[in-house]
Amino acid sequence: MTQNSLMKLLQNKKSIVWLLILIITLLWGYAWVLMKEALAYMGPFTFSSFRFGTGAIVLLLIVWLSKKRFPLRQYWKQLLILGLLQTSIVFLLVMYGLRFVDAGKSSVLLYSMPMWSSLLAARYLGEKLKAAQYAGVLIGMLGLLAILGWDIWEGHSLKVIFGELLIVIAAISWGLSNVYYRLRLQHLPQLETNAYQMLFGTIGIIIATCFTEWNVPIEWNIHSLYYILFTGIFASALCFTVWFLILSLIDMVTATISTLLVPIFGLFFSSLIIGETMSAGVITGSVLIIVGIVIAQLSNKEHDRLKS
């Protein structure tokens, strides 16, 4: 099936679009469990190098098969910066933080990203936040404080708190990458842009790996290979490819809200598969973050509708 025929099918069958969204968010949520489990077999940066190296190769192959010309030489500096912000920094911090933080909780902290995107967009893109958006961001921030504060109250080790802060910084970097993309690269095709930013981001991860985990042993077996191939091919390359097709059919606000299924599935799979327990702080904080993002995004959607 060609891309054009697939797009026509998706345009005519919205139920297929929502089924694909459900499948993608399920896979992304499940990937958090694999990211956590992979740390038993290799260092966090080593795993990220293999994962995104695999993902970048598959994405570049998809771009090559699509036979689309892309002005790489003209935009390589911007793509390098985007790759460092969106892939290198985010997943170096996330994977290191996962050494100390539960997978489900980590997914919730990282997917606080829409709040940081809103604040950064107001600062760098001149977008004015409305009262409902401020309220949504405030509720989400209270959710973050509920998670971090509960762990401090329960006397978790400083390593846990440090890991959680690293993942929050990763969420901020992800939000900053979204703003940078809109400033410098929004006019370029999303699939090709993501393929090349992932390539540059992977190079950054490999450099960090060489400096920090050169002599760290790797245990190769069916499990470690599965974790790398699943997260690299399915969760990174193929899911993103389909996701960018979906983004051309639904509005960005709906897409942002639908990604909140990822931390929900992350919490579910981490509890079901690896037996992680959800504290009252995680449950309360997760609900507040999700509600805050939904309020902020829905108010933004209503604002866009009134302007049109």
XYZ file of C-alpha atoms in Angstrom, residues 45-298:
254
model
C 23.725 5.219 27.940
C 24.794 2.029 26.166
C 21.170 0.945 25.877
C 20.181 4.360 24.513
C 22.977 4.172 21.933
C 21.755 0.804 20.664
C 18.074 1.787 20.838
C 18.304 5.071 18.980
C 21.018 3.813 16.661
C 18.576 1.106 15.571
C 15.698 3.584 15.396
C 17.678 6.129 13.358
C 18.755 3.487 10.826
C 15.166 2.308 10.335
C 13.835 5.871 10.043
C 16.507 6.838 7.515
C 15.662 3.709 5.526
C 11.992 4.735 5.504
C 12.978 8.232 4.324
C 15.197 6.755 1.603
C 12.429 4.426 0.405
C 10.023 7.373 0.226
C 12.488 8.976 -2.244
C 11.884 12.447 -0.831
C 14.604 15.044 -1.260
C 15.599 16.792 1.944
C 17.885 19.871 2.223
C 20.096 18.322 4.900
C 23.166 20.472 4.197
C 21.148 23.660 4.586
C 19.665 22.712 7.970
C 22.219 20.400 9.595
C 23.084 22.865 12.395
C 19.436 23.320 13.362
C 18.875 19.562 13.176
C 21.946 19.018 15.356
C 20.583 21.357 18.024
C 17.155 19.728 17.819
C 18.730 16.265 18.091
C 20.717 17.262 21.174
C 17.635 18.729 22.876
C 15.069 16.117 21.858
C 17.070 12.892 21.808
C 20.496 13.244 23.449
C 19.647 15.269 26.562
C 16.166 13.823 27.080
C 17.126 10.164 26.954
C 20.525 10.462 28.600
C 18.776 12.027 31.592
C 15.759 9.708 31.465
C 17.795 6.509 31.268
C 20.154 7.610 34.051
C 17.182 8.629 36.190
C 15.544 5.237 35.580
C 18.367 3.651 37.575
C 16.720 5.071 40.702
C 13.092 5.816 39.761
C 10.243 3.420 38.957
C 9.321 3.114 35.284
C 5.693 4.167 35.751
C 6.557 7.209 37.806
C 9.246 8.176 35.285
C 6.734 8.122 32.425
C 4.455 10.488 34.352
C 7.301 12.905 35.107
C 8.519 12.992 31.498
C 5.025 13.503 30.109
C 4.703 16.687 32.138
C 6.372 18.099 28.989
C 3.237 19.916 27.653
C 3.289 22.174 30.725
C 6.885 23.215 30.076
C 6.134 23.642 26.373
C 3.324 26.069 27.236
C 5.533 28.133 29.548
C 8.451 28.166 27.098
C 6.164 29.052 24.193
C 4.874 32.027 26.179
C 8.461 33.134 26.791
C 10.059 32.517 23.388
C 7.158 32.450 20.919
C 5.171 35.289 22.431
C 2.103 33.105 22.990
C -0.123 34.579 25.696
C -1.421 32.135 28.259
C -5.089 32.475 29.161
C -6.475 32.073 32.657
C -7.489 28.450 32.022
C -4.013 27.643 30.726
C -2.403 29.203 33.795
C -4.778 27.158 35.953
C -3.900 23.976 34.054
C -0.161 24.590 34.406
C -0.589 25.358 38.119
C -2.552 22.129 38.674
C 0.134 20.179 36.804
C 2.883 21.778 38.885
C 1.027 20.776 42.029
C 1.040 17.231 40.624
C 4.826 17.326 40.264
C 5.148 18.644 43.817
C 2.824 15.886 45.042
C 5.092 13.210 43.549
C 8.379 14.762 44.664
C 7.031 15.954 48.018
C 5.537 12.571 48.878
C 8.851 10.838 48.208
C 10.677 13.365 50.391
C 8.014 12.932 53.097
C 8.381 9.141 52.944
C 12.145 9.476 53.311
C 13.220 8.132 49.937
C 16.939 8.275 49.308
C 18.543 11.296 47.693
C 19.258 9.096 44.656
C 15.526 8.711 44.030
C 14.902 12.452 44.344
C 17.939 13.150 42.133
C 16.645 10.713 39.498
C 13.214 12.334 39.543
C 14.741 15.794 39.091
C 16.782 14.526 36.129
C 13.604 13.289 34.439
C 11.849 16.615 35.080
C 14.829 18.389 33.460
C 14.469 15.970 30.532
C 10.810 17.021 30.220
C 11.910 20.676 30.134
C 14.477 19.874 27.422
C 11.754 18.108 25.414
C 9.529 21.160 25.766
C 12.399 23.417 24.682
C 12.988 21.224 21.624
C 9.325 21.698 20.638
C 9.737 25.474 20.813
C 13.006 25.342 18.853
C 11.362 23.170 16.197
C 8.574 25.702 15.768
C 11.077 28.541 15.528
C 13.537 26.994 13.075
C 12.235 23.837 11.411
C 8.438 23.790 11.401
C 8.283 24.328 7.635
C 10.175 21.078 6.955
C 8.568 17.598 6.643
C 8.121 16.093 10.110
C 9.202 12.540 9.266
C 12.468 13.567 7.644
C 13.161 16.116 10.373
C 12.673 13.491 13.065
C 14.879 10.976 11.229
C 17.815 13.372 11.003
C 17.419 14.829 14.493
C 17.422 11.268 15.829
C 20.595 10.560 13.865
C 22.375 13.597 15.336
C 20.931 12.901 18.773
C 22.171 9.322 18.631
C 25.676 10.530 17.799
C 25.539 12.680 20.938
C 24.441 9.679 23.011
C 27.222 7.497 21.550
C 29.832 10.141 22.433
C 28.524 10.285 26.021
C 28.554 6.484 26.165
C 32.177 6.291 25.020
C 33.254 8.678 27.779
C 31.215 7.148 30.618
C 30.530 3.461 29.875
C 33.398 2.336 27.660
C 34.332 -0.556 29.975
C 30.855 -1.305 31.323
C 30.023 -4.947 30.450
C 27.071 -5.840 28.243
C 25.124 -9.038 28.783
C 23.848 -10.248 25.427
C 20.884 -12.619 25.518
C 17.393 -12.945 24.089
C 16.045 -10.445 26.634
C 18.554 -7.652 26.045
C 18.240 -8.039 22.270
C 14.454 -7.918 22.531
C 14.581 -4.719 24.614
C 16.840 -3.000 22.069
C 14.991 -4.145 18.951
C 11.500 -3.501 20.299
C 12.235 -0.012 21.607
C 14.415 0.860 18.604
C 12.284 -0.478 15.756
C 8.732 -0.382 17.094
C 8.621 2.232 19.876
C 11.030 4.657 18.159
C 11.051 4.265 14.360
C 7.735 2.720 13.327
C 5.553 4.378 15.973
C 6.966 7.797 15.114
C 6.448 7.169 11.403
C 2.771 6.351 11.917
C 2.431 9.156 14.466
C 3.531 11.768 11.938
C 0.946 10.465 9.476
C -1.692 10.811 12.193
C -0.591 14.382 13.001
C -1.570 15.400 9.468
C -5.123 14.180 10.145
C -5.866 15.444 13.685
C -5.187 18.748 15.408
C -2.156 19.194 17.667
C -4.224 19.735 20.815
C -6.046 16.418 20.372
C -2.713 14.744 19.666
C -1.157 16.223 22.820
C -4.043 15.061 24.988
C -4.004 11.582 23.446
C -0.320 11.159 24.374
C -1.391 11.315 28.029
C -2.408 7.698 27.537
C 1.321 6.883 27.540
C 1.972 7.517 31.268
C -1.328 5.825 32.108
C -0.220 2.722 30.224
C 3.280 3.140 31.674
C 1.881 2.975 35.197
C -0.354 0.035 34.287
C 2.356 -2.086 32.630
C 4.979 -1.314 35.274
C 2.546 -2.448 37.956
C 1.373 -5.528 36.023
C 4.700 -6.767 34.619
C 7.426 -5.747 37.078
C 5.323 -5.314 40.209
C 5.896 -1.619 40.856
C 3.585 -0.191 43.514
C 1.889 3.168 43.126
C 2.051 5.334 46.227
C -0.635 7.856 47.113
C 1.751 10.581 45.957
C 2.200 9.023 42.515
C -1.545 8.474 42.055
C -2.432 11.998 43.234
C 0.364 13.620 41.264
C -0.433 11.674 38.090
C -4.099 12.690 38.221
C -3.205 16.358 38.817
C -0.648 16.429 35.963
C -3.042 14.804 33.500
C -5.979 17.019 34.531
C -3.803 20.126 34.342
C -2.572 19.317 30.842
C -6.081 18.497 29.607
C -7.454 21.793 30.981
C -4.629 23.807 29.430
C -4.853 22.068 26.064
C -8.648 22.179 25.823
